[in-house]
Coordinates of C-alpha atoms and ligand atoms in Angstrom, one line a residue:
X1 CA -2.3 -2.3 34.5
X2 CA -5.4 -2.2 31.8
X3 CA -8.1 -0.5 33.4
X4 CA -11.0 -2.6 34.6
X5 CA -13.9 -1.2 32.7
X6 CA -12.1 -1.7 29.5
X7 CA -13.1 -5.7 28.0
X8 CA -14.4 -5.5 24.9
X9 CA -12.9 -3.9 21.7
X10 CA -14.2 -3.6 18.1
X11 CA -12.9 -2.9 15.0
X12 CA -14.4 -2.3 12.0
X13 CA -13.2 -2.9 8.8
X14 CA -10.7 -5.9 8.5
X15 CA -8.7 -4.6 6.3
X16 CA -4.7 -4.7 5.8
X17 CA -5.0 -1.8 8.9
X18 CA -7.9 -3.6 10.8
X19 CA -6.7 -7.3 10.6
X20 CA -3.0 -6.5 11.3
X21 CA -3.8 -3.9 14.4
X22 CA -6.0 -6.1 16.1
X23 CA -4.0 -9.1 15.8
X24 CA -1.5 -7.3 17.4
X25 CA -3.4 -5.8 20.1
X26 CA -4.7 -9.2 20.9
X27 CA -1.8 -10.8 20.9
X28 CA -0.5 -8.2 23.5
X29 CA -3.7 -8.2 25.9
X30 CA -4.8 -11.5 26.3
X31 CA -7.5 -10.6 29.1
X32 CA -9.6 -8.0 26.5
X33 CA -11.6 -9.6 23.7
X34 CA -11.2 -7.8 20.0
X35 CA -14.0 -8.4 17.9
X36 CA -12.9 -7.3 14.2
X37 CA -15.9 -6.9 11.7
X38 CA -17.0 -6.4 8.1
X39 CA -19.5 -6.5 5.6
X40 CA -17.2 -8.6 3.2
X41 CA -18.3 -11.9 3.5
X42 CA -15.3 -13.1 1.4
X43 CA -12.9 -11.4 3.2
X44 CA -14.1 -12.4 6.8
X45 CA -13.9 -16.1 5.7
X46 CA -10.5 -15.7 4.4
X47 CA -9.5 -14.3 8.0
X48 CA -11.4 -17.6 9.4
X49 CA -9.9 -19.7 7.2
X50 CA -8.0 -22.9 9.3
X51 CA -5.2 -22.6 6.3
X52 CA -3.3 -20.0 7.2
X53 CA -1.9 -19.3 3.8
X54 CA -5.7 -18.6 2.5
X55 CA -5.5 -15.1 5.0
X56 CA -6.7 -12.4 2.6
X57 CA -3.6 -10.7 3.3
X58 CA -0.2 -11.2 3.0
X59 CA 2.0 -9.8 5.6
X60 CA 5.7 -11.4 7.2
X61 CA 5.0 -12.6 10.5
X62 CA 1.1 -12.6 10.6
X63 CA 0.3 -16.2 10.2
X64 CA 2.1 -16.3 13.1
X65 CA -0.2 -13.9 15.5
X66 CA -3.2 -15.2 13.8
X67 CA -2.7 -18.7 14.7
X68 CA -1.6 -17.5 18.5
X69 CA -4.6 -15.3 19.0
X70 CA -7.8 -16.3 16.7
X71 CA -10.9 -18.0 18.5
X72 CA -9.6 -17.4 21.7
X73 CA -9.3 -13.5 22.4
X74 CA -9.7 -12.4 18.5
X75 CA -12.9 -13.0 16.4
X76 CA -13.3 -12.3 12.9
X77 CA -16.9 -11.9 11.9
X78 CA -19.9 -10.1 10.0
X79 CA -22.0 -9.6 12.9
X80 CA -21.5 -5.5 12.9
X81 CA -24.6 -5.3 15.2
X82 CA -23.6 -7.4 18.3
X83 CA -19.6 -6.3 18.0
X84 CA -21.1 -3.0 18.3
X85 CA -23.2 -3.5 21.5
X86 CA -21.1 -5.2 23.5
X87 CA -17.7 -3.2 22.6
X88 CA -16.1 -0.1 25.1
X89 CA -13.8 0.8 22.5
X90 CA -14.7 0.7 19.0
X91 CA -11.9 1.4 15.8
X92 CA -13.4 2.2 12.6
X93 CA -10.7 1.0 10.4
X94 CA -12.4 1.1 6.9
X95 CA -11.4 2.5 3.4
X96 CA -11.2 6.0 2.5
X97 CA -10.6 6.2 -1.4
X98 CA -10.1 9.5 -2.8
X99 CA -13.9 10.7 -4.2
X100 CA -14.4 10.0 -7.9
X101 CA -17.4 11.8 -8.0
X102 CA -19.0 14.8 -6.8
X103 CA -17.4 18.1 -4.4
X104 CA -13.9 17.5 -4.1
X105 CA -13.9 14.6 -7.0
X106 CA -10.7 13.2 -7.3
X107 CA -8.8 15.0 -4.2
X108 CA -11.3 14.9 -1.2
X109 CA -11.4 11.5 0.4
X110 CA -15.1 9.7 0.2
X111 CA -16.2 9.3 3.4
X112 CA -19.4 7.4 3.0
X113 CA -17.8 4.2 4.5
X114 CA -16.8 6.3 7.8
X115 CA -19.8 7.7 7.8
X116 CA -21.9 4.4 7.4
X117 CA -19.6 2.9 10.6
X118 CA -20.2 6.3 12.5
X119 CA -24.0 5.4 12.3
X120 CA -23.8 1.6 12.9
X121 CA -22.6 2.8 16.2
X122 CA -24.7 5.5 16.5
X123 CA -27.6 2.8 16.3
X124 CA -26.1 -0.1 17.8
X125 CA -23.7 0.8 20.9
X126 CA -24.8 0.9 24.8
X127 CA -23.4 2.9 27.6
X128 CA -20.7 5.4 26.8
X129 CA -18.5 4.4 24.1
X130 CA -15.4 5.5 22.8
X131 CA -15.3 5.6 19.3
X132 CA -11.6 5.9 17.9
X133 CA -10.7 7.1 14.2
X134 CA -8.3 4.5 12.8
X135 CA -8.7 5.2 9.0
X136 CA -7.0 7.9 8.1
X137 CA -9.0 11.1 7.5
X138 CA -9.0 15.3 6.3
X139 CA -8.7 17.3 9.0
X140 CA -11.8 17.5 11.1
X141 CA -13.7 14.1 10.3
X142 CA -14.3 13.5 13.9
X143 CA -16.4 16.3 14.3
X144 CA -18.6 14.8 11.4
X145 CA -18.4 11.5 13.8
X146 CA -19.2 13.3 16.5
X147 CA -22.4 15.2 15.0
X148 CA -24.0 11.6 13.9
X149 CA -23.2 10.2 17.4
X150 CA -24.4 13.4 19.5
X151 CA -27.9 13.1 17.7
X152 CA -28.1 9.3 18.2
X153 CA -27.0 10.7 22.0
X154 CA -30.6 13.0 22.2
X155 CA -32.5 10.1 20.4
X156 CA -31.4 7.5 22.5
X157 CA -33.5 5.2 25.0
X158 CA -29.8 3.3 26.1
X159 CA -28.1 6.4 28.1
X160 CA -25.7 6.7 25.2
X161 CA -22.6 8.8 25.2
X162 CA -19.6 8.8 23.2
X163 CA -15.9 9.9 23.3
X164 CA -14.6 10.5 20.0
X165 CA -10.6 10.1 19.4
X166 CA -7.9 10.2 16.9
X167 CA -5.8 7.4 16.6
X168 CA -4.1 7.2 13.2
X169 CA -2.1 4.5 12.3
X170 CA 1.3 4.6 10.6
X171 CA 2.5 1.3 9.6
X172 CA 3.5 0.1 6.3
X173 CA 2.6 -3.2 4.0
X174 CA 5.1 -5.6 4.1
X175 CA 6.7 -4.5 7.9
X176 CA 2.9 -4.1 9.5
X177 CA 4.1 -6.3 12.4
X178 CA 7.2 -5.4 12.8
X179 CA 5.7 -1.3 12.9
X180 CA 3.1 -2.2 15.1
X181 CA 5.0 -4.2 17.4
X182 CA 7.9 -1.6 18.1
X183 CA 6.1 2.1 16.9
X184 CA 8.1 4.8 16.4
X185 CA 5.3 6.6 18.2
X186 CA 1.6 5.7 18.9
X187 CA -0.3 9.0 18.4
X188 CA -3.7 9.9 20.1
X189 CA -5.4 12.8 19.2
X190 CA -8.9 13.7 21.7
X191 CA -9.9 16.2 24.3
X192 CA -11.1 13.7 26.8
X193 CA -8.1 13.1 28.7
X194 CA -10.1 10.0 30.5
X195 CA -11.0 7.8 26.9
X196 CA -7.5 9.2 25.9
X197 CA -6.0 7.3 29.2
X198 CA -7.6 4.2 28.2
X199 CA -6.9 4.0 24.7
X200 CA -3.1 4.7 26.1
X201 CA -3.0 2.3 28.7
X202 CA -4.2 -0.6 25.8
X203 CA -0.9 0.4 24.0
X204 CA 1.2 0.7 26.9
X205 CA 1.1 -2.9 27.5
X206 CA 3.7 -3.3 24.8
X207 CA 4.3 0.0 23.9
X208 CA 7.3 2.5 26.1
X209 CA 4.8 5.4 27.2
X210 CA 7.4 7.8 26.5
X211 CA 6.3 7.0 22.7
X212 CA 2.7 7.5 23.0
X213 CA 2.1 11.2 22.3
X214 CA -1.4 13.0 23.1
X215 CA -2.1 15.9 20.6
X216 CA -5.4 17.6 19.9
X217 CA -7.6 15.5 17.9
X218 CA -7.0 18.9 14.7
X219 CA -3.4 17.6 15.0
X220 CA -3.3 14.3 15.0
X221 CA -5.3 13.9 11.6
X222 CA -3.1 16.3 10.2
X223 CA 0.1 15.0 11.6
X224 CA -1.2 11.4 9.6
X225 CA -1.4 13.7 6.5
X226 CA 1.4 15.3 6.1
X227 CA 3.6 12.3 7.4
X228 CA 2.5 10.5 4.1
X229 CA 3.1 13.4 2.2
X230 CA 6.9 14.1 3.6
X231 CA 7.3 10.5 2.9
X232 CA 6.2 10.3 -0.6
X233 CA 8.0 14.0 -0.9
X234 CA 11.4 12.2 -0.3
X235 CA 10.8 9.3 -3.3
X236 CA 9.5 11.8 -5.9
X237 CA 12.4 13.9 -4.9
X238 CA 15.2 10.6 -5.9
X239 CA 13.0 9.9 -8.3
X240 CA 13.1 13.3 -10.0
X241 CA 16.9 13.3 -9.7
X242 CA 17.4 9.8 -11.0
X243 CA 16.4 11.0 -14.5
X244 CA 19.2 13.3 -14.3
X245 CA 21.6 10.7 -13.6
X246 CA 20.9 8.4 -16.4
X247 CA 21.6 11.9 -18.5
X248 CA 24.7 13.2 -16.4
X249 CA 26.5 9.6 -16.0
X250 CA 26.1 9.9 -12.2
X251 CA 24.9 7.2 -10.8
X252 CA 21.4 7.4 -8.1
X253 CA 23.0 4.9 -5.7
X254 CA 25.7 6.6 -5.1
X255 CA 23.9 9.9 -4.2
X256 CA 21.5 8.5 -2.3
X257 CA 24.1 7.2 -0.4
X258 CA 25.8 10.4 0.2
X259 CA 22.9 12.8 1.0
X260 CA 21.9 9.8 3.3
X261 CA 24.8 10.0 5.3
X262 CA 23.7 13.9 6.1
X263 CA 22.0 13.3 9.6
X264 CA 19.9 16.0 8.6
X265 CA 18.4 13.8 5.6
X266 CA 18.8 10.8 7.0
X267 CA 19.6 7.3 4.7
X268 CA 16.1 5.9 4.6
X269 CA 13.3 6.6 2.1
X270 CA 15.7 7.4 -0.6
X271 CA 15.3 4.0 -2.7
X272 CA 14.3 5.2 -6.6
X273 CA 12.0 3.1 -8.0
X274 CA 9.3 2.9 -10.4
X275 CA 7.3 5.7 -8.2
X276 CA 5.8 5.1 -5.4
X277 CA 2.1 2.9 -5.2
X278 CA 0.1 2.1 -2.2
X279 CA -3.3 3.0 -0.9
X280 CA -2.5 6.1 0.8
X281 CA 0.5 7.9 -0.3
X282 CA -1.9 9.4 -3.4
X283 CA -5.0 10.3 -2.0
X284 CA -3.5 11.6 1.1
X285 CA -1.6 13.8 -0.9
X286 CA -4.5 15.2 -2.7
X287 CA -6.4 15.0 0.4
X288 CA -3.8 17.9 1.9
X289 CA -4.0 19.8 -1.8
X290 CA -7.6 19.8 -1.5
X291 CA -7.3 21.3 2.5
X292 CA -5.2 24.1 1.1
X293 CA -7.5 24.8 -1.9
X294 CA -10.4 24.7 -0.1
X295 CA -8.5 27.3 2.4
X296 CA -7.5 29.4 -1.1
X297 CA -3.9 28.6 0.1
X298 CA -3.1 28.0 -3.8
X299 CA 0.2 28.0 -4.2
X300 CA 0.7 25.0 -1.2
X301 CA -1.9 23.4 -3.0
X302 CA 0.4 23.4 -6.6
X303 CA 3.1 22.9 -3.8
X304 CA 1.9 19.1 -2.9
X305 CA 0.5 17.8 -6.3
X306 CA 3.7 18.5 -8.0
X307 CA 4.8 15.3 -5.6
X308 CA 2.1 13.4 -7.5
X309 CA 2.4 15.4 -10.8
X310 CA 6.2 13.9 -10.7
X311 CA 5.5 10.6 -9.6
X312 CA 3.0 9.6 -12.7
X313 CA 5.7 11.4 -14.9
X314 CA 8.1 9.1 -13.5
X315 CA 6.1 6.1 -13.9
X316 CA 5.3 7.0 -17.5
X317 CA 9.1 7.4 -18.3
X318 CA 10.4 4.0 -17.6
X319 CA 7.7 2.2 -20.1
X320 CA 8.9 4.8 -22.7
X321 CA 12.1 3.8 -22.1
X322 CA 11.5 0.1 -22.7
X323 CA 10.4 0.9 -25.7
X324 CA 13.1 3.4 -26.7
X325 CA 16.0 0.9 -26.2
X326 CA 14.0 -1.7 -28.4
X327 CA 14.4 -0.1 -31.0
X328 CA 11.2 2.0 -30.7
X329 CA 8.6 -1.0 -31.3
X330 CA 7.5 -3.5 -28.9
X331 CA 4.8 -4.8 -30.9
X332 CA 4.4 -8.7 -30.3
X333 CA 7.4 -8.7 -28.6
X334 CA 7.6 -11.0 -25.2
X335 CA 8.5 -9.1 -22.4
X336 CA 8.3 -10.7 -18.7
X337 CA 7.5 -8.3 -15.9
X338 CA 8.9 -9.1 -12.5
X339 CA 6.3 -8.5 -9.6
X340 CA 2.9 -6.8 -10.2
X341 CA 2.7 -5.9 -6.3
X342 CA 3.0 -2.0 -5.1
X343 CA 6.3 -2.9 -3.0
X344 CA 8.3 -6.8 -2.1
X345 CA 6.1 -8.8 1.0
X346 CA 2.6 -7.7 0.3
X347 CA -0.2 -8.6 -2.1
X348 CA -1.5 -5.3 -2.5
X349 CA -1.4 -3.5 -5.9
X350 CA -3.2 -0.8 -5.0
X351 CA -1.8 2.4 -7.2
X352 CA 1.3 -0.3 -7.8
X353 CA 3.2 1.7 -10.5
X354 CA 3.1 -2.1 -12.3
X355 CA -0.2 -1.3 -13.1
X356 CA 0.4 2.0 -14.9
X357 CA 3.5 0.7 -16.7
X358 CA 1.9 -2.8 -17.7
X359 CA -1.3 -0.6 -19.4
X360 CA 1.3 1.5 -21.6
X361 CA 3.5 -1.3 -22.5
X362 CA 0.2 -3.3 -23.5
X363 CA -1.0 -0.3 -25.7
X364 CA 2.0 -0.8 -27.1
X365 CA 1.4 -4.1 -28.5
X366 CA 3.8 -5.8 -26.0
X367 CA 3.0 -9.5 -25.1
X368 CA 3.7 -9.5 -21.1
X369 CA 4.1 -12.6 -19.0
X370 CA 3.7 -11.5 -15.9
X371 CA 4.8 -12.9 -12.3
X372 CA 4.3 -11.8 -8.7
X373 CA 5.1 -14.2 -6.2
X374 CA 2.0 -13.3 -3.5
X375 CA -1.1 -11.4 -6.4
X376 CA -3.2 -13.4 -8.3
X377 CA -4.1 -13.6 -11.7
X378 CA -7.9 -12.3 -11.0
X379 CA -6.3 -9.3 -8.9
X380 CA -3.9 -8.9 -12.0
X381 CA -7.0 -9.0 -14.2
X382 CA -8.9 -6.4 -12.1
X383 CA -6.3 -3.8 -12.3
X384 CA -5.3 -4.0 -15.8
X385 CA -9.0 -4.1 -16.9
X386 CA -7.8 -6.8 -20.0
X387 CA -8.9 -10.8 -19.7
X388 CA -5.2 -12.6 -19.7
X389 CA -4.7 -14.4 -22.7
X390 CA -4.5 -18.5 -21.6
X391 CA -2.7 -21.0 -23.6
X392 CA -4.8 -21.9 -26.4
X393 CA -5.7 -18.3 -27.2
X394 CA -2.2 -17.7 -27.3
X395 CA -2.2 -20.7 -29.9
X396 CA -5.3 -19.5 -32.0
X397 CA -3.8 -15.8 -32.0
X398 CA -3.9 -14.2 -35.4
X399 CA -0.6 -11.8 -34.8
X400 CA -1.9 -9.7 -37.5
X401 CA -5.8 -9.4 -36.2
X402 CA -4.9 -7.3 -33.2
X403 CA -2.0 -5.0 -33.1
X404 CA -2.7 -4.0 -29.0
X405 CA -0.9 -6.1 -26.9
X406 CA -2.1 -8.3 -24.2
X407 CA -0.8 -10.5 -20.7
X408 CA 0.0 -14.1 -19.4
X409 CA 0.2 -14.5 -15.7
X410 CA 3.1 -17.1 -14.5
X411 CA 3.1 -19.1 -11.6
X412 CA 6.8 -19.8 -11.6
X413 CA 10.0 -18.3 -12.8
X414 CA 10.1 -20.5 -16.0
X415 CA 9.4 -17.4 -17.8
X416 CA 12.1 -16.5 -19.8
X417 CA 11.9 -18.5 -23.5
X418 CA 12.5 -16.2 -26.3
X419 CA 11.5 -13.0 -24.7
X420 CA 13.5 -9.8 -25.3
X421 CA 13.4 -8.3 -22.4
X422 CA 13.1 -8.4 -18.4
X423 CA 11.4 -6.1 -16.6
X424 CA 11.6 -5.8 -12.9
X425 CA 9.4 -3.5 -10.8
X426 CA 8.8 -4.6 -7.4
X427 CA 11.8 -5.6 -5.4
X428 CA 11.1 -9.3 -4.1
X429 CA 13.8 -11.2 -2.6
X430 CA 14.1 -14.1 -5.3
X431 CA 14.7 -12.0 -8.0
X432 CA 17.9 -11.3 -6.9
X433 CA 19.1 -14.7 -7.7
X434 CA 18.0 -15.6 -11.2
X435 CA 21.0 -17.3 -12.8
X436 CA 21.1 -15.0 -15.7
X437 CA 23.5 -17.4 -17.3
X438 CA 21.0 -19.5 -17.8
X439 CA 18.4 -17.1 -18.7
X440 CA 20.0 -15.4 -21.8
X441 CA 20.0 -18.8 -23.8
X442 CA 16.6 -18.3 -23.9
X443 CA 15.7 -14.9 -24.4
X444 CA 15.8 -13.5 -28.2
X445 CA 19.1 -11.1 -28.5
X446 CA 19.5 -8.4 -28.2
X447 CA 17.8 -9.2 -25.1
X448 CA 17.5 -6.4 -22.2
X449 CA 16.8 -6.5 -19.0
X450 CA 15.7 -3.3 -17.4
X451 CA 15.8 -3.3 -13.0
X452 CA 13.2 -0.2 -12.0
X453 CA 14.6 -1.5 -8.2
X454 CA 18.1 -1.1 -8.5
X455 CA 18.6 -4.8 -6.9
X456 CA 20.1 -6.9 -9.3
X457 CA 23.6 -7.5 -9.5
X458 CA 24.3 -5.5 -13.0
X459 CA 28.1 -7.3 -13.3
X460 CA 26.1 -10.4 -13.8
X461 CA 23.8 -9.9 -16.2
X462 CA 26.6 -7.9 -18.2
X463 CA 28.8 -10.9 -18.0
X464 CA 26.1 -13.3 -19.3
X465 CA 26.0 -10.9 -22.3
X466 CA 22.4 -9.0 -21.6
X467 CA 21.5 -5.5 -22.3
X468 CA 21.2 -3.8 -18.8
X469 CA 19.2 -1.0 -17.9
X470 CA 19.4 0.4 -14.1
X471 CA 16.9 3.3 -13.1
X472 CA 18.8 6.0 -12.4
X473 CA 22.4 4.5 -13.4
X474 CA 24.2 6.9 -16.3
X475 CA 27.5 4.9 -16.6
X476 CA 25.4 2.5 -18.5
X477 CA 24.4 5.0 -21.3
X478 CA 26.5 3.7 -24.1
X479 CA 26.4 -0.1 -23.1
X480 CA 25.1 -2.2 -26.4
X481 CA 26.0 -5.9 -27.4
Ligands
NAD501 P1 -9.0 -1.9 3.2 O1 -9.8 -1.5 2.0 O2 -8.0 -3.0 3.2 O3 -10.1 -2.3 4.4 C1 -11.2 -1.6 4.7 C2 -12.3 -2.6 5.1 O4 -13.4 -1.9 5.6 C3 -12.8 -3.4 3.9 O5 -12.7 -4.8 4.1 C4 -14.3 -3.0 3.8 O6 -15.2 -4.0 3.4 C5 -14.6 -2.6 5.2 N1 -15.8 -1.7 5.4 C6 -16.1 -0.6 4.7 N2 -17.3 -0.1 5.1 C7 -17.7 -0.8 6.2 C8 -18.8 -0.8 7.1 N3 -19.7 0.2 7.0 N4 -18.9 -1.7 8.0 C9 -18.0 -2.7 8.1 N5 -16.9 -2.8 7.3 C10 -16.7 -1.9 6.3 O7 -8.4 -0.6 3.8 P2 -7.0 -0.4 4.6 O8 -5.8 -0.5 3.7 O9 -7.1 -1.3 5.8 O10 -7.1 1.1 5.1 C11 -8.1 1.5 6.0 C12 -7.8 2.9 6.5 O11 -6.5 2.9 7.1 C13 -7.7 3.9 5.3 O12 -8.2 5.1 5.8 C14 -6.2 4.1 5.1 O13 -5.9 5.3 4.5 C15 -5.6 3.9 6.4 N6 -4.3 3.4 6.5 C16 -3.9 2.3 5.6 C17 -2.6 1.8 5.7 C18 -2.1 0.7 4.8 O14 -1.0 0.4 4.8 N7 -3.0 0.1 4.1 C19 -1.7 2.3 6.7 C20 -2.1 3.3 7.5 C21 -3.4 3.8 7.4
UGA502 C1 3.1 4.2 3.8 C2 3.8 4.7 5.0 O1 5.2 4.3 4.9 C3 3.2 4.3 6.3 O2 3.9 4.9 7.4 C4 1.7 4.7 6.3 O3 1.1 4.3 7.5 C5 1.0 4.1 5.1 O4 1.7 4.5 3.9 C6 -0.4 4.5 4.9 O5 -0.8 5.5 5.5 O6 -1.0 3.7 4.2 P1 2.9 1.8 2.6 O7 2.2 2.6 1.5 O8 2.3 0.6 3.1 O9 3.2 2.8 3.8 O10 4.4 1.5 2.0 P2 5.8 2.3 1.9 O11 6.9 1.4 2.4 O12 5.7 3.6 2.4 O13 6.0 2.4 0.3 C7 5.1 3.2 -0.5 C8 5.6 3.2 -1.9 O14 6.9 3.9 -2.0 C9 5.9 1.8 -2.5 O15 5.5 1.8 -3.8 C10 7.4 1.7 -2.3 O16 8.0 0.8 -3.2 C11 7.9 3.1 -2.6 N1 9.2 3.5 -2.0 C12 9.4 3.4 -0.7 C13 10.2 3.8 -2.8 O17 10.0 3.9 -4.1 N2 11.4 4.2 -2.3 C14 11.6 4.1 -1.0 O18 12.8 4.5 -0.5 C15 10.6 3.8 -0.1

């Protein structure tokens, strides 16, 4: 039973971790009120947009919540101040980039957002407040949260006091309802056993308490950490021995299978790809390399970046090999990437591998047409840092004028006229059923089509008389129409 004193929550940042959590949490505990906040205007009108499909994230299963829970128990809005005052429990969910400047530039996460929240309820709240770390953070943040609260604690007029906890959160794009409904665990990291009750007993309306695990609040940050890190450990380990597949003739399915069947390894998590993108994986990474270093524990430090050192290798192998197996030139040639999104069922592209690829194949002088079924063209635009060329450009082009290449974005899959090769890098559903029949009558031949997902059915495209290129597959070595 939710305890009594407990009415009003607050998140803020509505983000793909805010938006998501609260929905969830509201949908769950209809008698508490979640207000979820931000300073993005933009993005707090998309979450209070009546179309559904204009939410500023994409996630299976959320239109859903929203359209349950919105305007009666969940409120999206920019009104920091009065979410603030009227909240018991207050999430600060906001973005924690790696630093690209200053102490710790490009390892040490910037925490000026965190900080920024931590004072906005230092200023604003009433009463004792607990004041939960959702972001995730290095290893002793909340004692930086709890110095800015105590002093606002001394200062204050209101009888303020505050409970800081650590409450990470471990879902992933594309399954963030599915993960938050059924957790594998829900982890709360505090010393006040009474906020750390309450913040349970929220979860435990949906949640079995035997999966709700109280740590010290050292250990729960650094359990968020290094659970990122072991993840992204296990792709740039396939990864790594994908590469010496395609050289051995063994074949990366196949051993993924079979370690997977090793209880001790376990069969998920070993999918090679294009390298792993995301948000977090990265900088949490670096984040832990920069712990060590800044403890002079150097060699775990080398330890954990080689995960990252391998993982941009990896990404800067597979546009090399594009270009390899066309003859060693791409210049003006048409090739059509397949998804520009980090994973399949999300919109977000942050750190996506596509990005990274897409760059080197442009320098390159490659002319891509890109299509992602769920990013826009402007998101596209931002991450490549190169305008898209539209059609009448393409028409004015001088092909001599400008040997760097450039980028088209598609809307639909009636991509394929005289290009001379396919690229696929993110694993969405409808790309498994192109009719490649169909397709090689209009690609230029030798056409290739080169599958960084391993999820296209490789006895079709060879039977339509297509090059094929599988990460990670070395039977395919000598194959050449
Ligand atoms: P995000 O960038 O999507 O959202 C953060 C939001 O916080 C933004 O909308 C931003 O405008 C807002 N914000 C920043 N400062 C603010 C302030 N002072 N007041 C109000 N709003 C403010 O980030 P995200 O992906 O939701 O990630 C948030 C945190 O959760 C990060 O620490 C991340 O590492 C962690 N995390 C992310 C995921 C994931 O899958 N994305 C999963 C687990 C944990
Ligand atoms: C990851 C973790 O899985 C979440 O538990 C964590 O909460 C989250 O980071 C975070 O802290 O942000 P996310 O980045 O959303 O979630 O997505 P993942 O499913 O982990 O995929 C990350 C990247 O690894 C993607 O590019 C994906 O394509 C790649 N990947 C994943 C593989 O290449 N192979 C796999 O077998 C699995």
């Amino acid at each position: 039973m939710m305890n009594n004193s407990v009415k009003n929550i607050c998140c803020i940042g509505a983000g793909y971790v805010g938006g998501p959590t609260m929905t969830m949490m509201a949908s769950q505990c209809p008698n508490l009120i979640f207000n979820v906040v931000d300073i993005n205007e933009e993005r707090i009108a998309s979450w209070n947009n009546p179309d559904l499909t204009k939410l500023p994230i994409f996630e299976p299963g959320l239109e859903e919540l929203i359209s349950k829970t919105r305007n009666k128990n969940l409120f999206f809005s920019t009104n920091i101040q009065k979410a603030i005052e009227s909240a018991d429990i207050i999430f600060i969910s906001v973005n924690t980039p790696t630093k690209t400047k200053g102490l710790g530039a490009g390892k040490s996460s910037d925490l000026k957002w965190v900080e920024a929240s931590a004072r906005q309820v230092a200023r604003f709240s009433k009463g004792h407040t607990i004041v939960v770390e959702k972001s995730t953070l290095p290893v002793r943040t909340a004692e930086v949260i709890q110095s800015i609260l105590s002093s606002s604690e001394s200062d204050s007029k209101n009888n303020t006091s505050f409970s800081v906890l650590s409450n990470p959160e471990f879902l992933a794009e594309g399954t963030a309802i599915r993960d938050l409904k059924n957790p594998d665990r829900v982890l709360i990291g505090g010393e006040d056993k009474n906020a750390m009750n309450f913040l349970s007993e929220i979860y435990e309306t949906w949640v079995p308490k035997e999966k709700i695990l109280f740590t010290n609040i050292w250990s729960s940050e650094l359990a968020k950490l290094t659970s990122n890190a072991f993840l992204a450990q296990r792709i740039s380990s396939i990864n790594s021995i994908s590469a010496i597949c395609e050289v051995t003739g063994a074949n990366i399915r196949e051993v993924s299978r079979a370690i997977g069947k090793d209880t001790r390894i376990g069969s998920k998590f070993l999918d090679s790809g294009p390298g792993f993108g995301g948000s977090c994986f990265k900088k949490d990474i670096l984040n832990l390399v920069y712990l060590a270093e800044y403890f002079d524990l150097r060699e775990i430090a080398k330890f954990w970046e080689g995960v990252v050192n391998i993982n941009n290798w990896h990404q800067a192998r597979i546009a090399k090999i594009v270009v390899e197996k066309l003859f060693g030139t791409i210049s003006q040639k048409k090739v059509v990437i397949l998804g520009f999104a980090f994973k399949a069922n999300t919109n977000d592209t942050r750190e996506s591998a596509a990005i990274k690829i897409c760059k080197d194949l442009i320098d390159e002088g490659a002319e891509l047409f890109i299509h992602d079924p769920k990013v826009s063209p402007k998101q596209i635009e931002n991450d490549l840092q190169i305008k898209p060329l539209n059609d009448s450009d393409y028409k004015n082009k001088d092909p001599f004028e400008n040997r760097l290449g450039h980028w088209t974005f598609c809307k639909n899959l009636d991509i394929f006229d005289k290009a001379h090769a396919v690229l696929l890098l993110t694993e969405w559903e409808e790309y498994k059923y192109i009719k490649w029949d169909k397709v090689v009558k209009r690609m230029i031949r030798p056409a290739w089509v080169f599958d960084s997902r391993s999820i296209i059915d490789s006895e079709l495209v060879k039977k339509a008389g297509l090059n094929f290129w599988s990460l990670g597959d070395g039977s395919q070595k000598e194959q050449h129409y």
